[in-house]
PDB file of C-alpha atoms in Angstrom:
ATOM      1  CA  UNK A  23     122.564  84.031 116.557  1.00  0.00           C
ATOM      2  CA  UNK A  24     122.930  82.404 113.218  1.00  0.00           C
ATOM      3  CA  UNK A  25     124.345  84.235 109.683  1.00  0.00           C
ATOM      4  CA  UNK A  26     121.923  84.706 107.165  1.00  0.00           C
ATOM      5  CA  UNK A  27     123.574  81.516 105.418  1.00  0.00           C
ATOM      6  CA  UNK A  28     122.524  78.996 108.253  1.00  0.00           C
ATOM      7  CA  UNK A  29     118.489  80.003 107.284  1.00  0.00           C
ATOM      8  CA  UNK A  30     116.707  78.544 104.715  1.00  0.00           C
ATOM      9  CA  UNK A  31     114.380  80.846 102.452  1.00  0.00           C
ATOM     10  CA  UNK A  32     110.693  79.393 101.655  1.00  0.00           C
ATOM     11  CA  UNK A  33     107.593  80.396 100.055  1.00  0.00           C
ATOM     12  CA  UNK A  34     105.251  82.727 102.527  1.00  0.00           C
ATOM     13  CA  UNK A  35     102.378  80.545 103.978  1.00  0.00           C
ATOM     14  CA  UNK A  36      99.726  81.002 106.348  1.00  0.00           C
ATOM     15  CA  UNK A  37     101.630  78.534 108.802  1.00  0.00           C
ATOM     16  CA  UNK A  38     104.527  81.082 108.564  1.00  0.00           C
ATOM     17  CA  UNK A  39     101.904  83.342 110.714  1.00  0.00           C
ATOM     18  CA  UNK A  40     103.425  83.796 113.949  1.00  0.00           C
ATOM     19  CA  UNK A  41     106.616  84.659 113.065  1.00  0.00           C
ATOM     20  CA  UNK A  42     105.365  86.892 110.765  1.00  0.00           C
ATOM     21  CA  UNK A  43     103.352  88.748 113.132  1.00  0.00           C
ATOM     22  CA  UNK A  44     106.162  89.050 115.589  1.00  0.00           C
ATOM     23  CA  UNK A  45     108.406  90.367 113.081  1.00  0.00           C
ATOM     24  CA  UNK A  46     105.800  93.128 112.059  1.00  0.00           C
ATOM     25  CA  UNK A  47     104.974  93.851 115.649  1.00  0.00           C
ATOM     26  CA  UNK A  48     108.468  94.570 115.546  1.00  0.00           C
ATOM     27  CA  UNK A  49     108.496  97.191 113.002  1.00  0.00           C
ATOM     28  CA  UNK A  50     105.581  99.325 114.148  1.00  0.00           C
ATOM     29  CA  UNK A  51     106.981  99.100 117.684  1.00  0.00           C
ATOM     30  CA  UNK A  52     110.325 100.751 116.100  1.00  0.00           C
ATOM     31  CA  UNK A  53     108.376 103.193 114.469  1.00  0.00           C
ATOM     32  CA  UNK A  54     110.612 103.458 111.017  1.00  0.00           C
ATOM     33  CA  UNK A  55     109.111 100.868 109.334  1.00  0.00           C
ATOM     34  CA  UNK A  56     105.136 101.660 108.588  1.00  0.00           C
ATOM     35  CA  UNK A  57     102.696 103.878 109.451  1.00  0.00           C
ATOM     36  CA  UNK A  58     100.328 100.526 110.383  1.00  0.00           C
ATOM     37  CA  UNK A  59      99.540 101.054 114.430  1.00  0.00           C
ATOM     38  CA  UNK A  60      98.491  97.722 114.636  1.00  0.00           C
ATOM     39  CA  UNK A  61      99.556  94.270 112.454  1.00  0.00           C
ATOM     40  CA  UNK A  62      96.124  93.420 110.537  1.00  0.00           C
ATOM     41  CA  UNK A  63      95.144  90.121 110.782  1.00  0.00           C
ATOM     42  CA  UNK A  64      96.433  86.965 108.620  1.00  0.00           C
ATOM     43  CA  UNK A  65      93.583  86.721 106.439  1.00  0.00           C
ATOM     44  CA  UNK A  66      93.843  90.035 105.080  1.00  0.00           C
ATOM     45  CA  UNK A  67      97.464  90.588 105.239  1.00  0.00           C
ATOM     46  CA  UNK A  68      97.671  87.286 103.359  1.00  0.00           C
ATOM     47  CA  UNK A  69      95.025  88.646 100.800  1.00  0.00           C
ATOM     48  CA  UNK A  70      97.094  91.414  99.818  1.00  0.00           C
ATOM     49  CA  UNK A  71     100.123  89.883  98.850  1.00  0.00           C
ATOM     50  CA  UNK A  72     101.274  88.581  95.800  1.00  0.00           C
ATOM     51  CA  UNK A  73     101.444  84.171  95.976  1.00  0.00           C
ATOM     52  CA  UNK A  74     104.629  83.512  94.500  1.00  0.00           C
ATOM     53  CA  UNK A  75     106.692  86.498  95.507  1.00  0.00           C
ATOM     54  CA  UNK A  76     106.410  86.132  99.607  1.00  0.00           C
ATOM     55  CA  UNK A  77     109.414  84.249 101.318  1.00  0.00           C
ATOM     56  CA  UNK A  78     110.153  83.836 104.825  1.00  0.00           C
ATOM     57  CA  UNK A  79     113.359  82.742 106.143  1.00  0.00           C
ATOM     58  CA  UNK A  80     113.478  80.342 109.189  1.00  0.00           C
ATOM     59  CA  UNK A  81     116.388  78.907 110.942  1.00  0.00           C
ATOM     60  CA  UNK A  82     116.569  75.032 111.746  1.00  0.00           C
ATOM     61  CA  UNK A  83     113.765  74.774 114.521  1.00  0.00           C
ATOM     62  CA  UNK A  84     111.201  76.872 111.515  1.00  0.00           C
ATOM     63  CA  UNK A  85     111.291  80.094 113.592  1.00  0.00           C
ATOM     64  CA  UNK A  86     110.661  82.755 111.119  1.00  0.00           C
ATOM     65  CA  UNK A  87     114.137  85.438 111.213  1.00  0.00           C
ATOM     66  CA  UNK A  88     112.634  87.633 108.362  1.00  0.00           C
ATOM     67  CA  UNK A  89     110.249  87.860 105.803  1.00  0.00           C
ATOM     68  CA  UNK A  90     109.310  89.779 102.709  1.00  0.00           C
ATOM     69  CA  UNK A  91     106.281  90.156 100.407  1.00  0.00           C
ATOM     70  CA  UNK A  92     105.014  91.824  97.519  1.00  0.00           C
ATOM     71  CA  UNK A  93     101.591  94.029  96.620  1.00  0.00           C
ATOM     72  CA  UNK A  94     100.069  95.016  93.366  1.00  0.00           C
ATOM     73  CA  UNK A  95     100.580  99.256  93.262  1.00  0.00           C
ATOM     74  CA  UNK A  96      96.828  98.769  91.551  1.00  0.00           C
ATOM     75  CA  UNK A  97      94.169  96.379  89.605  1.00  0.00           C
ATOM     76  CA  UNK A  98      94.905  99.128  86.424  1.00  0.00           C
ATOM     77  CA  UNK A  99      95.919  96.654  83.351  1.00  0.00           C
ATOM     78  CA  UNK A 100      97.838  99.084  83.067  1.00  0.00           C
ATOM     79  CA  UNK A 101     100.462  98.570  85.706  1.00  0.00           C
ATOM     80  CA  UNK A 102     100.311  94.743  86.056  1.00  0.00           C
ATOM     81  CA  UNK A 103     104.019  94.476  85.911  1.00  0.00           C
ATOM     82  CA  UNK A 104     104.530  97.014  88.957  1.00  0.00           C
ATOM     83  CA  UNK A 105     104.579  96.111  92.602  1.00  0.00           C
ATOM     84  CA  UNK A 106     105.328  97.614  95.925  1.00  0.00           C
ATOM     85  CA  UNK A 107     106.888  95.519  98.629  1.00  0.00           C
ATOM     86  CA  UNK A 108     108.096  95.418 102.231  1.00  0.00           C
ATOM     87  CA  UNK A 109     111.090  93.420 104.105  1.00  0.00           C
ATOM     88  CA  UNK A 110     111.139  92.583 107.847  1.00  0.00           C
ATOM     89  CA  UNK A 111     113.807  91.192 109.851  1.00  0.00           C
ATOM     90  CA  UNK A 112     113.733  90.171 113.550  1.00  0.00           C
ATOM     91  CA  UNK A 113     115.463  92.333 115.464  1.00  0.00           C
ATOM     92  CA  UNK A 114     117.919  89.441 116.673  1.00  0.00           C
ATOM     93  CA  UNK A 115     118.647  88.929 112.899  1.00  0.00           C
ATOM     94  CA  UNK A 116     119.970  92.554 112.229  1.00  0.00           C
ATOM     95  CA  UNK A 117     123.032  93.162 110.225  1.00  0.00           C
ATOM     96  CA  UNK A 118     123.490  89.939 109.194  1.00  0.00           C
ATOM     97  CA  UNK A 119     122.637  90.152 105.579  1.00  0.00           C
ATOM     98  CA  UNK A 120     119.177  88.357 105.574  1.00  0.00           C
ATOM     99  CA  UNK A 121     117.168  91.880 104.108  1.00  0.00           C
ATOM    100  CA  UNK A 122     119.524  91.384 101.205  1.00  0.00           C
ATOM    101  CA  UNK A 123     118.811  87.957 100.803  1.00  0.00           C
ATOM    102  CA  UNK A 124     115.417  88.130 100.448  1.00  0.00           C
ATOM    103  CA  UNK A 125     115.604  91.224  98.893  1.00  0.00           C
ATOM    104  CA  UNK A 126     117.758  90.042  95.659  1.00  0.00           C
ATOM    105  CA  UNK A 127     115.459  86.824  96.101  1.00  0.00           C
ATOM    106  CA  UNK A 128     112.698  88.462  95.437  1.00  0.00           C
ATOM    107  CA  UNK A 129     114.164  90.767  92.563  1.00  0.00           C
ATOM    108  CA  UNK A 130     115.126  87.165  91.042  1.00  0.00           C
ATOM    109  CA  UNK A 131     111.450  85.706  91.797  1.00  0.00           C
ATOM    110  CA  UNK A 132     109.334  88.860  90.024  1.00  0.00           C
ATOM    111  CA  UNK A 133     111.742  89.415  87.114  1.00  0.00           C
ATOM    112  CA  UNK A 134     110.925  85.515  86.071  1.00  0.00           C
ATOM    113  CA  UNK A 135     107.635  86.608  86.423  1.00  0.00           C
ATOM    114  CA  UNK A 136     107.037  89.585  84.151  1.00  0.00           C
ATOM    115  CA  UNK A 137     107.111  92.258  86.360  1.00  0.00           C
ATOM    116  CA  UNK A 138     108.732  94.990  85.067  1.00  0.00           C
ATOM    117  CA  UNK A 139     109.541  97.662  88.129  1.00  0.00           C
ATOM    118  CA  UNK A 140     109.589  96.809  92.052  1.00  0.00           C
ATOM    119  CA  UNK A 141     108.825 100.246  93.903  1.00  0.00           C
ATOM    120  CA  UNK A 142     109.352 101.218  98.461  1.00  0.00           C
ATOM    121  CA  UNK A 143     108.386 103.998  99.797  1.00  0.00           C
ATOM    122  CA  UNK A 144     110.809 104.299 102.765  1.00  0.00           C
ATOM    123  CA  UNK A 145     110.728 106.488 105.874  1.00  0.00           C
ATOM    124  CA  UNK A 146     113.584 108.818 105.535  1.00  0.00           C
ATOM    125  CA  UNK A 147     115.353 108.307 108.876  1.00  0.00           C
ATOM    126  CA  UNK A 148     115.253 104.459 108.171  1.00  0.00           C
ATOM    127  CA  UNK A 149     118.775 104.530 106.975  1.00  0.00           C
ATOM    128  CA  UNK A 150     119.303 101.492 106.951  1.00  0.00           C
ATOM    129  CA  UNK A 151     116.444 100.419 104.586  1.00  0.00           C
ATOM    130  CA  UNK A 152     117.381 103.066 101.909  1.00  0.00           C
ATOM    131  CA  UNK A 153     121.065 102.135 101.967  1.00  0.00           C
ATOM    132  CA  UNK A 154     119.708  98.513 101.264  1.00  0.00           C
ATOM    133  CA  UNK A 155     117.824  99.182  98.099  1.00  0.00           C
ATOM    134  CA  UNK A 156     120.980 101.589  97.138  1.00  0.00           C
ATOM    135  CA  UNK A 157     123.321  98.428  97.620  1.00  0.00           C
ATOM    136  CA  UNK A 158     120.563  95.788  95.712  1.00  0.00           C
ATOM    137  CA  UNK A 159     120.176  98.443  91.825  1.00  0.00           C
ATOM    138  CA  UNK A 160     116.910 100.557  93.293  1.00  0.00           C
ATOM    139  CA  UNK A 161     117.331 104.512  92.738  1.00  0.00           C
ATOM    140  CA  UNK A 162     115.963 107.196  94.330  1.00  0.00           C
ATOM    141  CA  UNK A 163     112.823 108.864  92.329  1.00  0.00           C
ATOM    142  CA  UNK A 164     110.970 110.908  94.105  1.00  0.00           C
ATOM    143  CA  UNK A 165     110.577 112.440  98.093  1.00  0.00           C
ATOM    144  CA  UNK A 166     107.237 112.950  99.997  1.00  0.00           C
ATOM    145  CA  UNK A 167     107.517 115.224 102.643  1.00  0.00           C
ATOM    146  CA  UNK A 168     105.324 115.489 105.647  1.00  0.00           C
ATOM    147  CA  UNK A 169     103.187 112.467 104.134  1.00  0.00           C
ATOM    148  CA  UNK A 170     102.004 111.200 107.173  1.00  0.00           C
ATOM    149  CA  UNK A 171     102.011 111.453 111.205  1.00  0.00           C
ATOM    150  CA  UNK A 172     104.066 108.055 112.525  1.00  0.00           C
ATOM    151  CA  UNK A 173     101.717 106.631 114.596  1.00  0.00           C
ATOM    152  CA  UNK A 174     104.666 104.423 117.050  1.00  0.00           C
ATOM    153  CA  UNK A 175     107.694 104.561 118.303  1.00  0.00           C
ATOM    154  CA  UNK A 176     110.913 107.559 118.288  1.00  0.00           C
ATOM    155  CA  UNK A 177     108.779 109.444 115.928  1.00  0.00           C
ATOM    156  CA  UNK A 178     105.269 109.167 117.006  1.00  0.00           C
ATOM    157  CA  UNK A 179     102.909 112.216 116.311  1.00  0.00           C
ATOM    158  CA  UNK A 180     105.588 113.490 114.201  1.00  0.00           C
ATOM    159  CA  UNK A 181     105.189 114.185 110.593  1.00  0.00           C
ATOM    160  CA  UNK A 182     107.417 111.872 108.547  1.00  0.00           C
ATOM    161  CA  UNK A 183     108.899 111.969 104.850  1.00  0.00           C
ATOM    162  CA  UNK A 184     109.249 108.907 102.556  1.00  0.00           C
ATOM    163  CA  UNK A 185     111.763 108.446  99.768  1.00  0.00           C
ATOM    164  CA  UNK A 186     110.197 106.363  96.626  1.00  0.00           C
ATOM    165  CA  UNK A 187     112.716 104.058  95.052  1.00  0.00           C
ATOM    166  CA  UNK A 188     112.321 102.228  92.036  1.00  0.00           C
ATOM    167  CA  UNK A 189     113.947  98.966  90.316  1.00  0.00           C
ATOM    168  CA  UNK A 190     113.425  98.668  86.894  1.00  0.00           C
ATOM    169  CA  UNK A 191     113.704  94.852  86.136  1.00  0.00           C
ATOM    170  CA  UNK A 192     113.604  93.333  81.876  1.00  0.00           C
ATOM    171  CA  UNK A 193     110.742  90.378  82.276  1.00  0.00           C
ATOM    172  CA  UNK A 194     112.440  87.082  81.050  1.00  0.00           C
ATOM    173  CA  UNK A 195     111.312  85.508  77.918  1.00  0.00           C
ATOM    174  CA  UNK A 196     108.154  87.860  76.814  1.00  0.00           C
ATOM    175  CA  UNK A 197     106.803  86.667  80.669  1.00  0.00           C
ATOM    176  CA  UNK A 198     103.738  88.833  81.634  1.00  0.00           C
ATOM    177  CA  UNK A 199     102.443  89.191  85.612  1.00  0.00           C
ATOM    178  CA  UNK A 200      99.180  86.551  85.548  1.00  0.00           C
ATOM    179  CA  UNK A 201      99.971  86.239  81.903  1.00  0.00           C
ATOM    180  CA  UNK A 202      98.654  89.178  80.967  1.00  0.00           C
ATOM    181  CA  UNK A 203      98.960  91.037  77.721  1.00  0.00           C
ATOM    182  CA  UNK A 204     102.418  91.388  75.753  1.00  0.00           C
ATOM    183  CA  UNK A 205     105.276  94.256  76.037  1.00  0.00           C
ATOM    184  CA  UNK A 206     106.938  95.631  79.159  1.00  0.00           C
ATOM    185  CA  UNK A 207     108.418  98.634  78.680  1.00  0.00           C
TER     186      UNK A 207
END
């Protein structure tokens, strides 16, 4: 398999479909990842997600190895500057350092675009996710305990807990999300 430095990180698009899909298939199969049962379909996955902060890595042949996107938490004015996102990495890509380079990617990508705080809510037996966001500046704010039943995989029909982390991020140059407003806290 190749290292996370023989992929080459692009914008998210439609085309990237497939892969993307695969990936995520991946994730509910493994059952620490979401509590989706099934991947929706492009159109409204795509219609969720923020434009300029989805990347996709692919190797030489385009393959998608791992992806990552980015949500509004809500349409409140209020919290245009705050978004929720979620990483993915083909199972043949584990370990090898591509979550972190998307992840500090995207940190990069928002904070050039006004937003002010990057939020997860993470399952708490996906270690490896947490230690991730640790590693990249996120903290720990808050736990949820028996949010939700997990739907797949090791823990289905089990009762899960999530841990919230948070990354606050200072917006470059007065930037706003969508150019709204002025002042990030």
């Amino acid at each position: 398999m190749q290292s996370s430095a023989e992929l080459r990180v692009l914008p998210l698009a439609s085309s990237h479909w497939p892969g993307i899909k695969r990936i995520y298939q991946q994730g509910i199969d493994g059952g620490l990842a979401t509590f989706e049962s099934a991947v929706p379909d492009c159109a409204d996955f795509m219609a969720g997600k923020i434009d300029n902060l989805g990347l996709v890595a692919v190797d030489g042949a385009n393959s998608v190895a791992g992806w990552i996107a980015a949500a509004p938490v809500s349409t409140r004015w209020a919290y245009r500057g705050v978004i929720e996102h979620s990483v993915y990495i083909d199972r043949a890509q584990s370990g090898r350092g591509l979550a972190s380079d998307l992840l500090a990617e995207l940190i990069v990508r928002a904070q050039s675009q006004g937003y002010w705080m990057i939020q997860s809510a993470i399952f708490d037996a996906n270690q490896a996710s947490r230690a991730l966001h640790l590693k990249l500046g996120f903290r720990e704010v808050g736990f949820r305990e028996r949010i939700a039943q997990a739907p797949t995989g090791p823990l289905a029909g089990q009762w899960v807990n999530t841990v919230l982390y948070e990354l606050r991020l200072a917006p470059l140059s007065g930037n706003q999300p969508d150019g709204a407003g002025s002042g990030a806290p």
